[in-house]
Tab-separated table of C-alpha atoms in Angstrom:
chain	number	residue	atom	x	y	z
N	1	MET	CA	-101.045	-15.769	-41.067
N	2	LEU	CA	-98.039	-17.796	-40.852
N	3	ASP	CA	-96.924	-16.804	-44.195
N	4	THR	CA	-98.294	-12.918	-44.021
N	5	GLU	CA	-96.462	-12.386	-40.907
N	6	ARG	CA	-93.513	-14.148	-42.663
N	7	ILE	CA	-93.319	-11.681	-45.684
N	8	ILE	CA	-94.084	-9.312	-43.501
N	9	THR	CA	-90.909	-10.138	-41.684
N	10	VAL	CA	-89.100	-10.530	-44.957
N	11	SER	CA	-90.197	-6.860	-46.436
N	12	THR	CA	-88.599	-5.382	-42.912
N	13	PHE	CA	-85.771	-7.053	-43.659
N	14	GLY	CA	-85.194	-5.878	-47.154
N	15	GLU	CA	-86.385	-1.868	-46.377
N	16	LYS	CA	-83.498	-2.275	-43.498
N	17	ALA	CA	-81.235	-3.744	-46.292
N	18	LYS	CA	-81.504	-1.061	-47.998
N	19	ALA	CA	-81.306	1.640	-45.610
N	20	TYR	CA	-78.093	0.443	-45.096
N	21	VAL	CA	-76.978	0.514	-47.999
N	22	GLU	CA	-77.826	3.889	-48.441
N	23	LEU	CA	-75.943	4.974	-45.352
N	24	ILE	CA	-72.741	3.901	-46.219
N	25	LYS	CA	-73.242	6.256	-50.139
N	26	LEU	CA	-72.127	3.263	-51.655
N	27	LYS	CA	-71.337	5.046	-55.087
N	28	LEU	CA	-69.556	7.618	-53.415
N	29	THR	CA	-68.208	5.136	-51.563
N	30	LEU	CA	-66.936	2.955	-54.768
N	31	ALA	CA	-65.420	5.591	-56.300
N	32	VAL	CA	-63.216	6.268	-53.245
N	33	VAL	CA	-62.329	2.640	-52.886
N	34	PHE	CA	-61.615	3.061	-56.881
N	35	SER	CA	-59.034	5.940	-55.948
N	36	GLY	CA	-57.552	3.312	-53.275
N	37	VAL	CA	-56.945	0.797	-55.715
N	38	PHE	CA	-55.599	2.985	-58.768
N	39	GLY	CA	-52.768	3.513	-56.126
N	40	TYR	CA	-52.227	-0.041	-55.140
N	41	CYS	CA	-52.552	-1.052	-59.007
N	42	LEU	CA	-50.298	1.956	-59.641
N	43	ALA	CA	-47.596	0.985	-56.347
N	44	ALA	CA	-47.280	-2.736	-56.717
N	45	ASP	CA	-44.994	-4.027	-59.294
N	46	GLN	CA	-47.697	-7.573	-59.448
N	47	THR	CA	-50.772	-7.064	-58.820
N	48	ASN	CA	-52.165	-9.219	-55.935
N	49	TRP	CA	-55.622	-10.172	-56.565
N	50	ILE	CA	-56.579	-11.336	-53.418
N	51	LYS	CA	-54.857	-8.293	-51.388
N	52	LEU	CA	-57.077	-6.063	-54.066
N	53	ILE	CA	-60.265	-7.158	-53.328
N	54	VAL	CA	-59.406	-7.225	-49.925
N	55	LEU	CA	-58.102	-3.877	-50.171
N	56	VAL	CA	-61.902	-3.406	-51.860
N	57	VAL	CA	-63.276	-4.785	-48.528
N	58	ALA	CA	-61.068	-2.323	-46.171
N	59	SER	CA	-62.249	0.872	-47.833
N	60	ILE	CA	-65.382	0.023	-48.218
N	61	ALA	CA	-65.550	0.001	-44.486
N	62	ILE	CA	-63.850	2.599	-43.559
N	63	THR	CA	-64.903	4.393	-45.762
N	64	GLY	CA	-68.446	3.992	-45.170
N	65	ALA	CA	-68.231	4.071	-41.348
N	66	ALA	CA	-66.781	7.859	-42.133
N	67	ASN	CA	-69.841	8.124	-43.960
N	68	ILE	CA	-72.689	7.079	-41.429
N	69	ILE	CA	-70.424	9.265	-38.752
N	70	ASN	CA	-71.196	12.351	-41.502
N	71	GLN	CA	-74.961	11.367	-41.224
N	72	ILE	CA	-75.315	11.657	-38.270
N	73	ILE	CA	-73.824	14.544	-37.318
N	74	GLU	CA	-75.839	15.885	-39.591
N	75	LYS	CA	-79.055	14.315	-39.647
N	76	ASP	CA	-80.768	17.506	-38.084
N	77	SER	CA	-79.507	19.536	-41.615
N	78	ASP	CA	-80.502	16.614	-44.066
N	79	LYS	CA	-83.865	17.279	-42.988
N	80	LEU	CA	-83.785	21.001	-44.656
N	81	MET	CA	-82.348	20.116	-47.605
N	82	LYS	CA	-84.630	18.832	-50.558
N	83	ARG	CA	-81.447	16.026	-51.902
N	84	THR	CA	-80.756	14.770	-48.447
N	85	ALA	CA	-84.053	14.577	-46.369
N	86	VAL	CA	-84.652	11.419	-48.161
N	87	ARG	CA	-81.956	9.591	-45.712
N	88	PRO	CA	-82.351	7.111	-44.014
N	89	LEU	CA	-81.979	9.034	-40.544
N	90	PRO	CA	-83.789	12.313	-41.174
N	91	THR	CA	-86.853	9.912	-42.501
N	92	GLY	CA	-86.503	7.497	-39.213
N	93	ARG	CA	-85.438	4.516	-41.113
N	94	LEU	CA	-82.915	3.830	-39.037
N	95	THR	CA	-81.870	4.797	-36.122
N	96	VAL	CA	-78.468	7.287	-34.635
N	97	ARG	CA	-78.012	3.939	-32.550
N	98	GLU	CA	-77.964	1.808	-35.138
N	99	ALA	CA	-76.029	4.094	-37.724
N	100	ALA	CA	-73.805	3.568	-35.337
N	101	THR	CA	-73.388	0.739	-34.144
N	102	PHE	CA	-73.235	-0.278	-37.657
N	103	ALA	CA	-70.474	2.782	-38.132
N	104	LEU	CA	-68.433	0.518	-35.606
N	105	ILE	CA	-68.517	-2.378	-37.140
N	106	LEU	CA	-67.980	-1.130	-40.640
N	107	PHE	CA	-64.501	0.396	-38.855
N	108	SER	CA	-63.515	-2.260	-37.113
N	109	ILE	CA	-63.514	-4.712	-39.950
N	110	GLY	CA	-61.519	-1.873	-42.114
N	111	CYS	CA	-59.177	-1.671	-39.383
N	112	TYR	CA	-58.219	-4.923	-38.979
N	113	LEU	CA	-57.623	-5.961	-42.826
N	114	PHE	CA	-56.000	-2.733	-43.009
N	115	VAL	CA	-53.688	-4.089	-40.421
N	116	GLU	CA	-53.218	-7.803	-40.821
N	117	VAL	CA	-53.417	-7.840	-44.346
N	118	PHE	CA	-51.470	-4.328	-45.234
N	119	ASN	CA	-49.343	-2.321	-42.834
N	120	ILE	CA	-49.698	-0.536	-39.721
N	121	ARG	CA	-48.754	3.187	-41.559
N	122	ALA	CA	-51.506	2.385	-44.756
N	123	ALA	CA	-54.165	1.663	-41.782
N	124	ALA	CA	-53.033	4.894	-39.842
N	125	LEU	CA	-53.956	6.638	-43.023
N	126	ALA	CA	-56.822	5.081	-42.913
N	127	VAL	CA	-58.491	5.844	-39.261
N	128	LEU	CA	-56.968	9.345	-39.779
N	129	SER	CA	-58.776	10.133	-43.144
N	130	LEU	CA	-62.282	8.628	-41.193
N	131	LEU	CA	-61.536	11.405	-38.295
N	132	LEU	CA	-60.823	13.939	-40.461
N	133	TYR	CA	-63.964	13.283	-42.437
N	134	GLY	CA	-66.265	12.714	-40.045
N	135	PHE	CA	-64.730	14.776	-36.913
N	136	VAL	CA	-63.442	17.932	-38.055
N	137	TYR	CA	-64.519	18.346	-41.356
N	138	THR	CA	-68.285	18.241	-40.960
N	139	PRO	CA	-69.023	20.000	-38.184
N	140	LEU	CA	-66.804	22.703	-39.900
N	141	LYS	CA	-69.552	22.728	-42.391
N	142	ARG	CA	-71.231	25.204	-40.341
N	143	LYS	CA	-68.158	27.341	-39.885
N	144	GLY	CA	-67.115	28.432	-43.106
N	145	GLN	CA	-65.935	27.690	-46.330
N	146	ILE	CA	-62.197	25.929	-44.261
N	147	ALA	CA	-64.429	23.103	-44.423
N	148	VAL	CA	-63.755	22.564	-47.462
N	149	PHE	CA	-59.914	23.240	-47.899
N	150	VAL	CA	-59.919	20.698	-44.187
N	151	GLY	CA	-62.043	18.343	-46.486
N	152	ALA	CA	-59.867	17.880	-49.311
N	153	LEU	CA	-57.459	16.475	-47.603
N	154	PRO	CA	-59.360	13.450	-46.325
N	155	GLY	CA	-60.652	13.207	-50.048
N	156	ALA	CA	-57.299	12.980	-51.144
N	157	PHE	CA	-55.924	10.044	-48.955
N	158	PRO	CA	-57.342	7.131	-50.792
N	159	PRO	CA	-54.337	6.417	-53.701
N	160	MET	CA	-51.514	7.369	-51.269
N	161	ILE	CA	-53.611	4.812	-48.781
N	162	GLY	CA	-53.530	2.636	-51.594
N	163	TRP	CA	-50.046	3.229	-52.493
N	164	VAL	CA	-48.612	3.535	-48.984
N	165	ALA	CA	-50.484	-0.202	-48.741
N	166	ALA	CA	-48.776	-1.624	-51.517
N	167	THR	CA	-45.252	-0.717	-51.074
N	168	ASN	CA	-44.914	0.756	-46.656
N	169	HIS	CA	-43.716	3.467	-47.027
N	170	PHE	CA	-43.817	7.514	-48.000
N	171	GLY	CA	-42.421	9.187	-50.621
N	172	TRP	CA	-42.865	11.734	-53.391
N	173	ALA	CA	-44.568	9.162	-55.844
N	174	PRO	CA	-48.253	8.837	-53.379
N	175	GLY	CA	-47.816	12.444	-52.598
N	176	ILE	CA	-48.236	13.292	-56.028
N	177	LEU	CA	-51.266	11.421	-56.256
N	178	PHE	CA	-52.575	12.770	-53.077
N	179	ALA	CA	-52.033	16.958	-54.954
N	180	ILE	CA	-53.603	14.989	-58.368
N	181	GLN	CA	-56.618	14.801	-55.909
N	182	PHE	CA	-57.182	17.600	-53.519
N	183	PHE	CA	-56.785	20.079	-56.305
N	184	TRP	CA	-58.643	18.267	-58.369
N	185	GLN	CA	-61.828	18.162	-55.114
N	186	PHE	CA	-61.778	22.094	-55.179
N	187	PRO	CA	-63.649	22.784	-58.640
N	188	HIS	CA	-65.604	19.267	-57.821
N	189	PHE	CA	-67.391	20.574	-54.853
N	190	TRP	CA	-67.440	23.784	-55.521
N	191	ALA	CA	-69.835	22.614	-58.795
N	192	ILE	CA	-71.806	21.105	-56.572
N	193	GLY	CA	-71.738	23.866	-53.786
N	194	TRP	CA	-73.226	26.439	-56.639
N	195	LEU	CA	-75.701	23.882	-58.151
N	196	ALA	CA	-76.753	23.395	-54.350
N	197	PHE	CA	-76.325	26.981	-53.122
N	198	ASP	CA	-79.706	27.679	-52.089
N	199	GLN	CA	-80.747	24.307	-50.160
N	200	TYR	CA	-76.847	24.490	-48.452
N	201	LYS	CA	-77.982	28.268	-47.023
N	202	LYS	CA	-80.920	27.535	-45.670
N	203	ALA	CA	-79.336	24.798	-43.958
N	204	GLY	CA	-76.710	26.821	-42.926
N	205	ILE	CA	-74.025	25.220	-44.219
N	206	GLN	CA	-71.236	28.050	-46.380
N	207	MET	CA	-69.838	25.434	-49.211
N	208	MET	CA	-68.705	28.648	-51.941
N	209	PRO	CA	-65.635	30.450	-51.771
N	210	GLY	CA	-67.177	33.702	-51.870
N	211	ASP	CA	-70.631	35.474	-51.761
N	212	GLY	CA	-72.433	32.714	-53.602
N	213	LYS	CA	-72.695	32.381	-57.832
N	214	THR	CA	-70.526	35.474	-58.861
N	215	THR	CA	-68.011	36.089	-61.137
N	216	GLU	CA	-65.310	35.997	-58.424
N	217	THR	CA	-66.965	32.564	-57.461
N	218	ALA	CA	-65.758	31.786	-60.832
N	219	PHE	CA	-62.658	32.801	-60.960
N	220	ARG	CA	-61.701	31.537	-57.324
N	221	ILE	CA	-62.377	27.606	-59.221
N	222	MET	CA	-61.107	28.874	-61.784
N	223	ILE	CA	-57.357	29.477	-60.306
N	224	TYR	CA	-57.672	25.909	-58.266
N	225	THR	CA	-58.136	23.797	-61.289
N	226	LEU	CA	-55.264	25.382	-63.046
N	227	PHE	CA	-53.139	23.809	-60.823
N	228	LEU	CA	-54.395	20.297	-62.402
N	229	VAL	CA	-53.012	21.025	-65.664
N	230	PRO	CA	-48.559	21.396	-64.131
N	231	ILE	CA	-49.355	18.547	-61.306
N	232	GLY	CA	-50.716	16.304	-63.872
N	233	TRP	CA	-47.072	16.013	-65.586
N	234	LEU	CA	-45.146	15.291	-62.383
N	235	PRO	CA	-45.617	11.246	-62.408
N	236	TYR	CA	-44.032	10.918	-65.828
N	237	PHE	CA	-41.191	13.533	-64.127
N	238	LEU	CA	-40.778	10.940	-61.356
N	239	GLY	CA	-40.350	7.871	-63.733
N	240	MET	CA	-43.768	7.048	-62.188
N	241	THR	CA	-45.928	7.204	-65.456
N	242	GLY	CA	-44.881	7.771	-69.481
N	243	ILE	CA	-45.194	10.820	-71.265
N	244	ASN	CA	-48.284	9.786	-72.831
N	245	SER	CA	-50.103	9.479	-69.822
N	246	ALA	CA	-48.523	13.115	-69.082
N	247	LEU	CA	-50.122	14.570	-72.234
N	248	VAL	CA	-53.547	12.917	-71.950
N	249	ALA	CA	-53.309	14.441	-67.865
N	250	MET	CA	-52.387	17.686	-69.791
N	251	PHE	CA	-55.124	17.344	-72.569
N	252	GLY	CA	-58.177	16.679	-70.364
N	253	GLY	CA	-56.763	19.612	-67.578
N	254	ILE	CA	-57.294	22.230	-70.320
N	255	LEU	CA	-60.808	21.076	-70.850
N	256	PHE	CA	-61.552	21.057	-67.752
N	257	LEU	CA	-60.014	24.639	-67.019
N	258	ALA	CA	-61.758	26.063	-70.270
N	259	GLN	CA	-65.136	24.890	-68.406
N	260	THR	CA	-64.368	27.250	-65.624
N	261	PHE	CA	-63.985	29.766	-68.161
N	262	HIS	CA	-67.330	29.514	-69.717
N	263	LEU	CA	-68.297	29.524	-65.757
N	264	MET	CA	-66.663	33.380	-65.375
N	265	ARG	CA	-68.534	34.563	-68.633
N	266	THR	CA	-72.073	32.805	-67.651
N	267	CYS	CA	-72.334	32.465	-64.074
N	268	THR	CA	-75.281	29.807	-64.781
N	269	ASP	CA	-76.534	26.974	-63.069
N	270	LYS	CA	-75.999	25.042	-66.679
N	271	ALA	CA	-72.086	25.871	-67.235
N	272	ALA	CA	-71.904	24.873	-63.400
N	273	LEU	CA	-73.847	21.199	-64.035
N	274	GLN	CA	-71.689	20.818	-67.058
N	275	MET	CA	-67.920	21.688	-65.179
N	276	MET	CA	-68.884	18.906	-62.483
N	277	PHE	CA	-69.864	16.217	-64.846
N	278	GLY	CA	-66.661	17.566	-66.305
N	279	SER	CA	-65.055	16.933	-63.079
N	280	LEU	CA	-66.561	13.168	-62.493
N	281	LEU	CA	-65.091	12.403	-65.850
N	282	TYR	CA	-62.050	13.757	-65.314
N	283	LEU	CA	-60.235	11.849	-62.308
N	284	PRO	CA	-61.277	8.080	-63.124
N	285	ILE	CA	-60.162	8.563	-67.261
N	286	VAL	CA	-57.151	10.703	-65.598
N	287	GLN	CA	-56.116	8.160	-63.016
N	288	ILE	CA	-56.366	5.004	-65.725
N	289	VAL	CA	-54.401	6.186	-68.602
N	290	TYR	CA	-51.579	6.852	-65.880
N	291	LEU	CA	-52.352	2.796	-65.242
N	292	LEU	CA	-52.616	1.996	-68.425
N	293	ASP	CA	-48.968	4.032	-68.600
N	294	LYS	CA	-47.646	3.057	-65.937
N	295	VAL	CA	-44.053	2.513	-66.531
């Protein structure tokens, strides 16, 4: 009897642990962390591996907390969409109280690490990112397309946070890193919005820059992607990176832009899916190349 109870307890603990990991949206969180590490490594004269590990932990904590706040607010609308209905809160695997407690713990850990190991400026940016994402962007998703523009702000903070964590100052350099990630988000998230248009519509969420899957919508996506081509040169002009990375960034931006033209011509889900995968490749490849070509 005791063995059976022990097995049940272990099984329950395992399910809870799995639910908590799902709650922080680990894949998305790690992508955010990667951008933060990129900003830190690009700014630092020498890489302090202990601080880099702390940055990873702090970034996971803050980003995870923001994701949890997002899911608490959207727990009812998440039930209406196939891709989100299996999350811990809609399925009842975790309660709102459990999720909120976990978010508070993660937030506290993240803030402490940013303040104690890095600096107040980096900590303030991290907190601002959480507030904008959790308490401004999330409620606005039901109000209209403005949510995408607001959400692009905290989404572009990670490389800036990494840079400020390493240097303790702002300037043109972290601003350029912010700009690249800011404009990248529009084609990326609008591609996702295109693919999940019907589900978002059912849940009352407006994520598309237009009236649906139309040529006009694809044209707006193309316009924002166009900015990536010249912006990719700015790290070189500021003396942050060499010309090789600028050429790679420009080439990547042109390829990304070509995908938006294909979407304009076809207006199909297949073209939107290709563009989404293209966006997933573009940002990490460009960031890695910038690091390899660091001046």
